[in-house]
PDB file of N, CA, C and O in Angstrom:
ATOM      1  N   MET D1416       1.856  -9.765  11.251  1.00 73.00           N
ATOM      2  CA  MET D1416       2.678  -8.973  10.360  1.00 73.00           C
ATOM      3  C   MET D1416       4.068  -8.838  10.970  1.00 73.00           C
ATOM      4  O   MET D1416       4.220  -8.563  12.151  1.00 73.00           O
ATOM      5  N   GLU D1417       5.066  -9.013  10.148  1.00 84.00           N
ATOM      6  CA  GLU D1417       6.456  -8.861  10.577  1.00 84.00           C
ATOM      7  C   GLU D1417       6.810  -7.370  10.631  1.00 84.00           C
ATOM      8  O   GLU D1417       6.309  -6.583   9.813  1.00 84.00           O
ATOM      9  N   PRO D1418       7.660  -6.970  11.558  1.00 87.00           N
ATOM     10  CA  PRO D1418       8.126  -5.580  11.575  1.00 87.00           C
ATOM     11  C   PRO D1418       8.827  -5.241  10.255  1.00 87.00           C
ATOM     12  O   PRO D1418       9.512  -6.080   9.673  1.00 87.00           O
ATOM     13  N   LEU D1419       8.648  -4.034   9.785  1.00 87.00           N
ATOM     14  CA  LEU D1419       9.248  -3.588   8.531  1.00 87.00           C
ATOM     15  C   LEU D1419      10.470  -2.736   8.829  1.00 87.00           C
ATOM     16  O   LEU D1419      10.405  -1.831   9.668  1.00 87.00           O
ATOM     17  N   SER D1420      11.579  -3.005   8.152  1.00 84.00           N
ATOM     18  CA  SER D1420      12.778  -2.204   8.367  1.00 84.00           C
ATOM     19  C   SER D1420      13.276  -1.550   7.077  1.00 84.00           C
ATOM     20  O   SER D1420      13.970  -0.535   7.135  1.00 84.00           O
ATOM     21  N   ARG D1421      12.933  -2.094   5.933  1.00 87.00           N
ATOM     22  CA  ARG D1421      13.354  -1.489   4.667  1.00 87.00           C
ATOM     23  C   ARG D1421      12.518  -0.245   4.403  1.00 87.00           C
ATOM     24  O   ARG D1421      11.285  -0.289   4.485  1.00 87.00           O
ATOM     25  N   PRO D1422      13.151   0.881   4.071  1.00 87.00           N
ATOM     26  CA  PRO D1422      12.388   2.102   3.805  1.00 87.00           C
ATOM     27  C   PRO D1422      11.294   1.908   2.757  1.00 87.00           C
ATOM     28  O   PRO D1422      10.173   2.387   2.933  1.00 87.00           O
ATOM     29  N   SER D1423      11.588   1.180   1.695  1.00 89.00           N
ATOM     30  CA  SER D1423      10.583   1.002   0.645  1.00 89.00           C
ATOM     31  C   SER D1423       9.368   0.221   1.148  1.00 89.00           C
ATOM     32  O   SER D1423       8.230   0.516   0.765  1.00 89.00           O
ATOM     33  N   ALA D1424       9.573  -0.748   2.023  1.00 91.00           N
ATOM     34  CA  ALA D1424       8.459  -1.525   2.571  1.00 91.00           C
ATOM     35  C   ALA D1424       7.600  -0.660   3.494  1.00 91.00           C
ATOM     36  O   ALA D1424       6.365  -0.747   3.473  1.00 91.00           O
ATOM     37  N   ILE D1425       8.243   0.177   4.308  1.00 89.00           N
ATOM     38  CA  ILE D1425       7.517   1.083   5.198  1.00 89.00           C
ATOM     39  C   ILE D1425       6.697   2.069   4.379  1.00 89.00           C
ATOM     40  O   ILE D1425       5.517   2.310   4.651  1.00 89.00           O
ATOM     41  N   ILE D1426       7.300   2.616   3.350  1.00 90.00           N
ATOM     42  CA  ILE D1426       6.621   3.589   2.490  1.00 90.00           C
ATOM     43  C   ILE D1426       5.444   2.937   1.771  1.00 90.00           C
ATOM     44  O   ILE D1426       4.349   3.499   1.717  1.00 90.00           O
ATOM     45  N   ASP D1427       5.656   1.745   1.210  1.00 91.00           N
ATOM     46  CA  ASP D1427       4.571   1.041   0.522  1.00 91.00           C
ATOM     47  C   ASP D1427       3.387   0.829   1.456  1.00 91.00           C
ATOM     48  O   ASP D1427       2.234   1.051   1.076  1.00 91.00           O
ATOM     49  N   PHE D1428       3.656   0.400   2.684  1.00 90.00           N
ATOM     50  CA  PHE D1428       2.587   0.155   3.651  1.00 90.00           C
ATOM     51  C   PHE D1428       1.834   1.447   3.965  1.00 90.00           C
ATOM     52  O   PHE D1428       0.602   1.455   4.017  1.00 90.00           O
ATOM     53  N   CYS D1429       2.552   2.530   4.173  1.00 87.00           N
ATOM     54  CA  CYS D1429       1.923   3.797   4.548  1.00 87.00           C
ATOM     55  C   CYS D1429       1.133   4.430   3.406  1.00 87.00           C
ATOM     56  O   CYS D1429       0.101   5.053   3.639  1.00 87.00           O
ATOM     57  N   LEU D1430       1.600   4.279   2.191  1.00 89.00           N
ATOM     58  CA  LEU D1430       0.932   4.919   1.061  1.00 89.00           C
ATOM     59  C   LEU D1430      -0.208   4.087   0.479  1.00 89.00           C
ATOM     60  O   LEU D1430      -1.051   4.617  -0.249  1.00 89.00           O
ATOM     61  N   ALA D1431      -0.273   2.812   0.786  1.00 88.00           N
ATOM     62  CA  ALA D1431      -1.283   1.930   0.196  1.00 88.00           C
ATOM     63  C   ALA D1431      -2.712   2.462   0.320  1.00 88.00           C
ATOM     64  O   ALA D1431      -3.461   2.439  -0.667  1.00 88.00           O
ATOM     65  N   PRO D1432      -3.147   2.971   1.486  1.00 87.00           N
ATOM     66  CA  PRO D1432      -4.543   3.431   1.589  1.00 87.00           C
ATOM     67  C   PRO D1432      -4.850   4.670   0.749  1.00 87.00           C
ATOM     68  O   PRO D1432      -6.012   4.977   0.508  1.00 87.00           O
ATOM     69  N   LEU D1433      -3.830   5.364   0.292  1.00 87.00           N
ATOM     70  CA  LEU D1433      -4.059   6.608  -0.449  1.00 87.00           C
ATOM     71  C   LEU D1433      -4.372   6.383  -1.924  1.00 87.00           C
ATOM     72  O   LEU D1433      -4.842   7.300  -2.603  1.00 87.00           O
ATOM     73  N   ASN D1434      -4.082   5.184  -2.437  1.00 86.00           N
ATOM     74  CA  ASN D1434      -4.338   4.875  -3.848  1.00 86.00           C
ATOM     75  C   ASN D1434      -3.774   5.929  -4.791  1.00 86.00           C
ATOM     76  O   ASN D1434      -4.470   6.406  -5.697  1.00 86.00           O
ATOM     77  N   LEU D1435      -2.535   6.321  -4.585  1.00 88.00           N
ATOM     78  CA  LEU D1435      -1.907   7.304  -5.465  1.00 88.00           C
ATOM     79  C   LEU D1435      -1.674   6.687  -6.837  1.00 88.00           C
ATOM     80  O   LEU D1435      -1.488   5.476  -6.962  1.00 88.00           O
ATOM     81  N   ASP D1436      -1.665   7.529  -7.867  1.00 89.00           N
ATOM     82  CA  ASP D1436      -1.379   7.048  -9.213  1.00 89.00           C
ATOM     83  C   ASP D1436       0.086   6.640  -9.284  1.00 89.00           C
ATOM     84  O   ASP D1436       0.984   7.491  -9.164  1.00 89.00           O
ATOM     85  N   ALA D1437       0.322   5.344  -9.456  1.00 87.00           N
ATOM     86  CA  ALA D1437       1.699   4.827  -9.515  1.00 87.00           C
ATOM     87  C   ALA D1437       2.450   5.492 -10.663  1.00 87.00           C
ATOM     88  O   ALA D1437       1.961   5.571 -11.788  1.00 87.00           O
ATOM     89  N   GLY D1438       3.616   5.999 -10.352  1.00 89.00           N
ATOM     90  CA  GLY D1438       4.452   6.618 -11.369  1.00 89.00           C
ATOM     91  C   GLY D1438       4.175   8.089 -11.608  1.00 89.00           C
ATOM     92  O   GLY D1438       4.888   8.722 -12.389  1.00 89.00           O
ATOM     93  N   SER D1439       3.154   8.653 -10.951  1.00 92.00           N
ATOM     94  CA  SER D1439       2.873  10.080 -11.141  1.00 92.00           C
ATOM     95  C   SER D1439       3.965  10.902 -10.468  1.00 92.00           C
ATOM     96  O   SER D1439       4.686  10.417  -9.596  1.00 92.00           O
ATOM     97  N   ASP D1440       4.093  12.144 -10.888  1.00 92.00           N
ATOM     98  CA  ASP D1440       5.120  13.013 -10.315  1.00 92.00           C
ATOM     99  C   ASP D1440       4.930  13.185  -8.812  1.00 92.00           C
ATOM    100  O   ASP D1440       5.889  13.163  -8.055  1.00 92.00           O
ATOM    101  N   SER D1441       3.672  13.355  -8.377  1.00 90.00           N
ATOM    102  CA  SER D1441       3.426  13.549  -6.947  1.00 90.00           C
ATOM    103  C   SER D1441       3.748  12.288  -6.159  1.00 90.00           C
ATOM    104  O   SER D1441       4.310  12.370  -5.068  1.00 90.00           O
ATOM    105  N   GLU D1442       3.431  11.116  -6.696  1.00 91.00           N
ATOM    106  CA  GLU D1442       3.733   9.857  -5.999  1.00 91.00           C
ATOM    107  C   GLU D1442       5.242   9.668  -5.877  1.00 91.00           C
ATOM    108  O   GLU D1442       5.760   9.289  -4.823  1.00 91.00           O
ATOM    109  N   LYS D1443       5.976   9.976  -6.931  1.00 92.00           N
ATOM    110  CA  LYS D1443       7.446   9.858  -6.905  1.00 92.00           C
ATOM    111  C   LYS D1443       8.043  10.816  -5.874  1.00 92.00           C
ATOM    112  O   LYS D1443       8.968  10.463  -5.155  1.00 92.00           O
ATOM    113  N   GLU D1444       7.509  12.034  -5.816  1.00 93.00           N
ATOM    114  CA  GLU D1444       8.028  13.027  -4.873  1.00 93.00           C
ATOM    115  C   GLU D1444       7.744  12.628  -3.427  1.00 93.00           C
ATOM    116  O   GLU D1444       8.601  12.774  -2.556  1.00 93.00           O
ATOM    117  N   VAL D1445       6.550  12.100  -3.153  1.00 92.00           N
ATOM    118  CA  VAL D1445       6.217  11.640  -1.804  1.00 92.00           C
ATOM    119  C   VAL D1445       7.159  10.523  -1.401  1.00 92.00           C
ATOM    120  O   VAL D1445       7.700  10.514  -0.296  1.00 92.00           O
ATOM    121  N   ARG D1446       7.377   9.561  -2.291  1.00 92.00           N
ATOM    122  CA  ARG D1446       8.285   8.452  -1.993  1.00 92.00           C
ATOM    123  C   ARG D1446       9.705   8.947  -1.744  1.00 92.00           C
ATOM    124  O   ARG D1446      10.388   8.493  -0.833  1.00 92.00           O
ATOM    125  N   ARG D1447      10.164   9.894  -2.560  1.00 93.00           N
ATOM    126  CA  ARG D1447      11.521  10.437  -2.411  1.00 93.00           C
ATOM    127  C   ARG D1447      11.696  11.099  -1.046  1.00 93.00           C
ATOM    128  O   ARG D1447      12.671  10.854  -0.345  1.00 93.00           O
ATOM    129  N   ARG D1448      10.704  11.897  -0.657  1.00 93.00           N
ATOM    130  CA  ARG D1448      10.789  12.598   0.629  1.00 93.00           C
ATOM    131  C   ARG D1448      10.732  11.629   1.807  1.00 93.00           C
ATOM    132  O   ARG D1448      11.505  11.756   2.756  1.00 93.00           O
ATOM    133  N   LEU D1449       9.803  10.678   1.753  1.00 92.00           N
ATOM    134  CA  LEU D1449       9.684   9.714   2.849  1.00 92.00           C
ATOM    135  C   LEU D1449      10.932   8.846   2.971  1.00 92.00           C
ATOM    136  O   LEU D1449      11.388   8.554   4.073  1.00 92.00           O
ATOM    137  N   GLU D1450      11.480   8.443   1.834  1.00 92.00           N
ATOM    138  CA  GLU D1450      12.694   7.628   1.876  1.00 92.00           C
ATOM    139  C   GLU D1450      13.841   8.408   2.518  1.00 92.00           C
ATOM    140  O   GLU D1450      14.596   7.877   3.323  1.00 92.00           O
ATOM    141  N   HIS D1451      13.951   9.683   2.188  1.00 92.00           N
ATOM    142  CA  HIS D1451      14.988  10.519   2.792  1.00 92.00           C
ATOM    143  C   HIS D1451      14.806  10.611   4.309  1.00 92.00           C
ATOM    144  O   HIS D1451      15.761  10.459   5.069  1.00 92.00           O
ATOM    145  N   VAL D1452      13.574  10.830   4.750  1.00 89.00           N
ATOM    146  CA  VAL D1452      13.289  10.935   6.189  1.00 89.00           C
ATOM    147  C   VAL D1452      13.633   9.631   6.905  1.00 89.00           C
ATOM    148  O   VAL D1452      14.313   9.630   7.936  1.00 89.00           O
ATOM    149  N   ILE D1453      13.185   8.517   6.360  1.00 87.00           N
ATOM    150  CA  ILE D1453      13.408   7.222   7.010  1.00 87.00           C
ATOM    151  C   ILE D1453      14.890   6.879   7.045  1.00 87.00           C
ATOM    152  O   ILE D1453      15.421   6.459   8.078  1.00 87.00           O
ATOM    153  N   LYS D1454      15.591   7.070   5.931  1.00 86.00           N
ATOM    154  CA  LYS D1454      17.028   6.756   5.896  1.00 86.00           C
ATOM    155  C   LYS D1454      17.811   7.669   6.832  1.00 86.00           C
ATOM    156  O   LYS D1454      18.749   7.229   7.489  1.00 86.00           O
ATOM    157  N   THR D1455      17.428   8.948   6.894  1.00 87.00           N
ATOM    158  CA  THR D1455      18.106   9.880   7.803  1.00 87.00           C
ATOM    159  C   THR D1455      17.884   9.460   9.250  1.00 87.00           C
ATOM    160  O   THR D1455      18.827   9.431  10.048  1.00 87.00           O
ATOM    161  N   PHE D1456      16.652   9.094   9.591  1.00 86.00           N
ATOM    162  CA  PHE D1456      16.342   8.649  10.946  1.00 86.00           C
ATOM    163  C   PHE D1456      17.121   7.385  11.293  1.00 86.00           C
ATOM    164  O   PHE D1456      17.705   7.279  12.371  1.00 86.00           O
ATOM    165  N   GLN D1457      17.152   6.425  10.374  1.00 84.00           N
ATOM    166  CA  GLN D1457      17.882   5.189  10.628  1.00 84.00           C
ATOM    167  C   GLN D1457      19.373   5.453  10.793  1.00 84.00           C
ATOM    168  O   GLN D1457      20.028   4.840  11.638  1.00 84.00           O
ATOM    169  N   ALA D1458      19.922   6.369  10.019  1.00 84.00           N
ATOM    170  CA  ALA D1458      21.343   6.692  10.139  1.00 84.00           C
ATOM    171  C   ALA D1458      21.645   7.341  11.487  1.00 84.00           C
ATOM    172  O   ALA D1458      22.650   7.038  12.119  1.00 84.00           O
ATOM    173  N   LYS D1459      20.766   8.221  11.929  1.00 84.00           N
ATOM    174  CA  LYS D1459      20.963   8.886  13.226  1.00 84.00           C
ATOM    175  C   LYS D1459      20.791   7.907  14.382  1.00 84.00           C
ATOM    176  O   LYS D1459      21.409   8.069  15.423  1.00 84.00           O
ATOM    177  N   ALA D1460      19.951   6.905  14.187  1.00 85.00           N
ATOM    178  CA  ALA D1460      19.728   5.899  15.229  1.00 85.00           C
ATOM    179  C   ALA D1460      20.897   4.916  15.297  1.00 85.00           C
ATOM    180  O   ALA D1460      20.968   4.114  16.216  1.00 85.00           O
ATOM    181  N   ALA D1461      21.794   4.967  14.323  1.00 78.00           N
ATOM    182  CA  ALA D1461      22.996   4.134  14.247  1.00 78.00           C
ATOM    183  C   ALA D1461      22.703   2.656  14.032  1.00 78.00           C
ATOM    184  O   ALA D1461      23.582   1.830  14.144  1.00 78.00           O
ATOM    185  N   LYS D1462      21.466   2.325  13.752  1.00 73.00           N
ATOM    186  CA  LYS D1462      21.096   0.956  13.391  1.00 73.00           C
ATOM    187  C   LYS D1462      19.758   1.002  12.683  1.00 73.00           C
ATOM    188  O   LYS D1462      18.966   1.929  12.889  1.00 73.00           O
ATOM    189  N   PRO D1463      19.478   0.023  11.836  1.00 71.00           N
ATOM    190  CA  PRO D1463      18.168   0.017  11.170  1.00 71.00           C
ATOM    191  C   PRO D1463      17.037  -0.059  12.189  1.00 71.00           C
ATOM    192  O   PRO D1463      17.117  -0.770  13.182  1.00 71.00           O
ATOM    193  N   VAL D1464      16.021   0.715  11.947  1.00 77.00           N
ATOM    194  CA  VAL D1464      14.866   0.749  12.828  1.00 77.00           C
ATOM    195  C   VAL D1464      13.725   0.021  12.137  1.00 77.00           C
ATOM    196  O   VAL D1464      13.415   0.293  10.984  1.00 77.00           O
ATOM    197  N   ALA D1465      13.112  -0.925  12.821  1.00 82.00           N
ATOM    198  CA  ALA D1465      11.971  -1.649  12.275  1.00 82.00           C
ATOM    199  C   ALA D1465      10.686  -1.058  12.835  1.00 82.00           C
ATOM    200  O   ALA D1465      10.635  -0.611  13.968  1.00 82.00           O
ATOM    201  N   VAL D1466       9.655  -1.068  12.016  1.00 82.00           N
ATOM    202  CA  VAL D1466       8.352  -0.556  12.418  1.00 82.00           C
ATOM    203  C   VAL D1466       7.374  -1.717  12.430  1.00 82.00           C
ATOM    204  O   VAL D1466       7.219  -2.414  11.433  1.00 82.00           O
ATOM    205  N   ASP D1467       6.720  -1.932  13.559  1.00 86.00           N
ATOM    206  CA  ASP D1467       5.745  -3.014  13.692  1.00 86.00           C
ATOM    207  C   ASP D1467       4.353  -2.406  13.670  1.00 86.00           C
ATOM    208  O   ASP D1467       3.839  -1.949  14.683  1.00 86.00           O
ATOM    209  N   PHE D1468       3.748  -2.372  12.485  1.00 81.00           N
ATOM    210  CA  PHE D1468       2.434  -1.762  12.337  1.00 81.00           C
ATOM    211  C   PHE D1468       1.337  -2.598  12.984  1.00 81.00           C
ATOM    212  O   PHE D1468       0.263  -2.092  13.257  1.00 81.00           O
ATOM    213  N   SER D1469       1.597  -3.871  13.246  1.00 84.00           N
ATOM    214  CA  SER D1469       0.557  -4.713  13.836  1.00 84.00           C
ATOM    215  C   SER D1469       0.280  -4.334  15.287  1.00 84.00           C
ATOM    216  O   SER D1469      -0.793  -4.627  15.806  1.00 84.00           O
ATOM    217  N   SER D1470       1.209  -3.663  15.943  1.00 81.00           N
ATOM    218  CA  SER D1470       0.979  -3.261  17.329  1.00 81.00           C
ATOM    219  C   SER D1470       0.514  -1.804  17.440  1.00 81.00           C
ATOM    220  O   SER D1470       0.349  -1.292  18.532  1.00 81.00           O
ATOM    221  N   MET D1471       0.312  -1.166  16.298  1.00 73.00           N
ATOM    222  CA  MET D1471      -0.110   0.225  16.289  1.00 73.00           C
ATOM    223  C   MET D1471      -1.616   0.300  16.494  1.00 73.00           C
ATOM    224  O   MET D1471      -2.371  -0.385  15.811  1.00 73.00           O
ATOM    225  N   PRO D1472      -2.080   1.124  17.443  1.00 75.00           N
ATOM    226  CA  PRO D1472      -3.524   1.234  17.653  1.00 75.00           C
ATOM    227  C   PRO D1472      -4.209   1.873  16.440  1.00 75.00           C
ATOM    228  O   PRO D1472      -3.622   2.699  15.755  1.00 75.00           O
ATOM    229  N   SER D1473      -5.428   1.474  16.187  1.00 72.00           N
ATOM    230  CA  SER D1473      -6.196   2.023  15.066  1.00 72.00           C
ATOM    231  C   SER D1473      -6.561   3.473  15.338  1.00 72.00           C
ATOM    232  O   SER D1473      -6.802   3.858  16.479  1.00 72.00           O
ATOM    233  N   GLN D1474      -6.618   4.249  14.277  1.00 69.00           N
ATOM    234  CA  GLN D1474      -7.052   5.638  14.362  1.00 69.00           C
ATOM    235  C   GLN D1474      -8.371   5.757  13.618  1.00 69.00           C
ATOM    236  O   GLN D1474      -8.470   5.359  12.466  1.00 69.00           O
ATOM    237  N   VAL D1475      -9.378   6.297  14.262  1.00 66.00           N
ATOM    238  CA  VAL D1475     -10.667   6.507  13.621  1.00 66.00           C
ATOM    239  C   VAL D1475     -10.835   8.000  13.413  1.00 66.00           C
ATOM    240  O   VAL D1475     -10.761   8.778  14.360  1.00 66.00           O
ATOM    241  N   ILE D1476     -11.044   8.369  12.174  1.00 65.00           N
ATOM    242  CA  ILE D1476     -11.216   9.782  11.841  1.00 65.00           C
ATOM    243  C   ILE D1476     -12.693  10.033  11.587  1.00 65.00           C
ATOM    244  O   ILE D1476     -13.310   9.380  10.741  1.00 65.00           O
ATOM    245  N   ASN D1477     -13.248  10.968  12.330  1.00 66.00           N
ATOM    246  CA  ASN D1477     -14.645  11.336  12.159  1.00 66.00           C
ATOM    247  C   ASN D1477     -14.685  12.499  11.170  1.00 66.00           C
ATOM    248  O   ASN D1477     -14.555  13.661  11.537  1.00 66.00           O
ATOM    249  N   GLU D1478     -14.841  12.155   9.877  1.00 64.00           N
ATOM    250  CA  GLU D1478     -14.824  13.182   8.845  1.00 64.00           C
ATOM    251  C   GLU D1478     -15.966  14.182   9.009  1.00 64.00           C
ATOM    252  O   GLU D1478     -15.804  15.353   8.714  1.00 64.00           O
ATOM    253  N   ALA D1479     -17.103  13.726   9.482  1.00 68.00           N
ATOM    254  CA  ALA D1479     -18.253  14.627   9.664  1.00 68.00           C
ATOM    255  C   ALA D1479     -17.937  15.714  10.665  1.00 68.00           C
ATOM    256  O   ALA D1479     -18.387  16.862  10.520  1.00 68.00           O
ATOM    257  N   ALA D1480     -17.136  15.420  11.660  1.00 65.00           N
ATOM    258  CA  ALA D1480     -16.780  16.417  12.678  1.00 65.00           C
ATOM    259  C   ALA D1480     -15.885  17.511  12.101  1.00 65.00           C
ATOM    260  O   ALA D1480     -15.795  18.594  12.658  1.00 65.00           O
ATOM    261  N   HIS D1481     -15.239  17.208  10.971  1.00 62.00           N
ATOM    262  CA  HIS D1481     -14.342  18.190  10.351  1.00 62.00           C
ATOM    263  C   HIS D1481     -14.959  18.828   9.113  1.00 62.00           C
ATOM    264  O   HIS D1481     -14.302  19.577   8.417  1.00 62.00           O
ATOM    265  N   GLY D1482     -16.213  18.478   8.825  1.00 63.00           N
ATOM    266  CA  GLY D1482     -16.882  19.077   7.680  1.00 63.00           C
ATOM    267  C   GLY D1482     -16.565  18.435   6.350  1.00 63.00           C
ATOM    268  O   GLY D1482     -16.755  19.040   5.305  1.00 63.00           O
ATOM    269  N   TYR D1483     -16.026  17.220   6.335  1.00 55.00           N
ATOM    270  CA  TYR D1483     -15.676  16.535   5.081  1.00 55.00           C
ATOM    271  C   TYR D1483     -16.645  15.405   4.810  1.00 55.00           C
ATOM    272  O   TYR D1483     -16.280  14.271   4.664  1.00 55.00           O
ATOM    273  N   GLU D1484     -17.900  15.712   4.734  1.00 51.00           N
ATOM    274  CA  GLU D1484     -18.923  14.666   4.535  1.00 51.00           C
ATOM    275  C   GLU D1484     -18.978  14.217   3.101  1.00 51.00           C
ATOM    276  O   GLU D1484     -18.816  14.889   2.186  1.00 51.00           O
TER     277      GLU D1484
END
């Protein structure tokens, strides 16, 4: 996987597992907020920041341990 630097590509990758209803008010609001955060971070970093999700370690969530069986 290539590192992602476009805010929309980063957002698409992060939201994909959630299966949000495309075009719903909540999905639009999540995208708006995430885009603002990413663009603000990139502006403060003074250069576009790329995210390489292929080097990110996997996270395993034990739902049973939290009572979400």
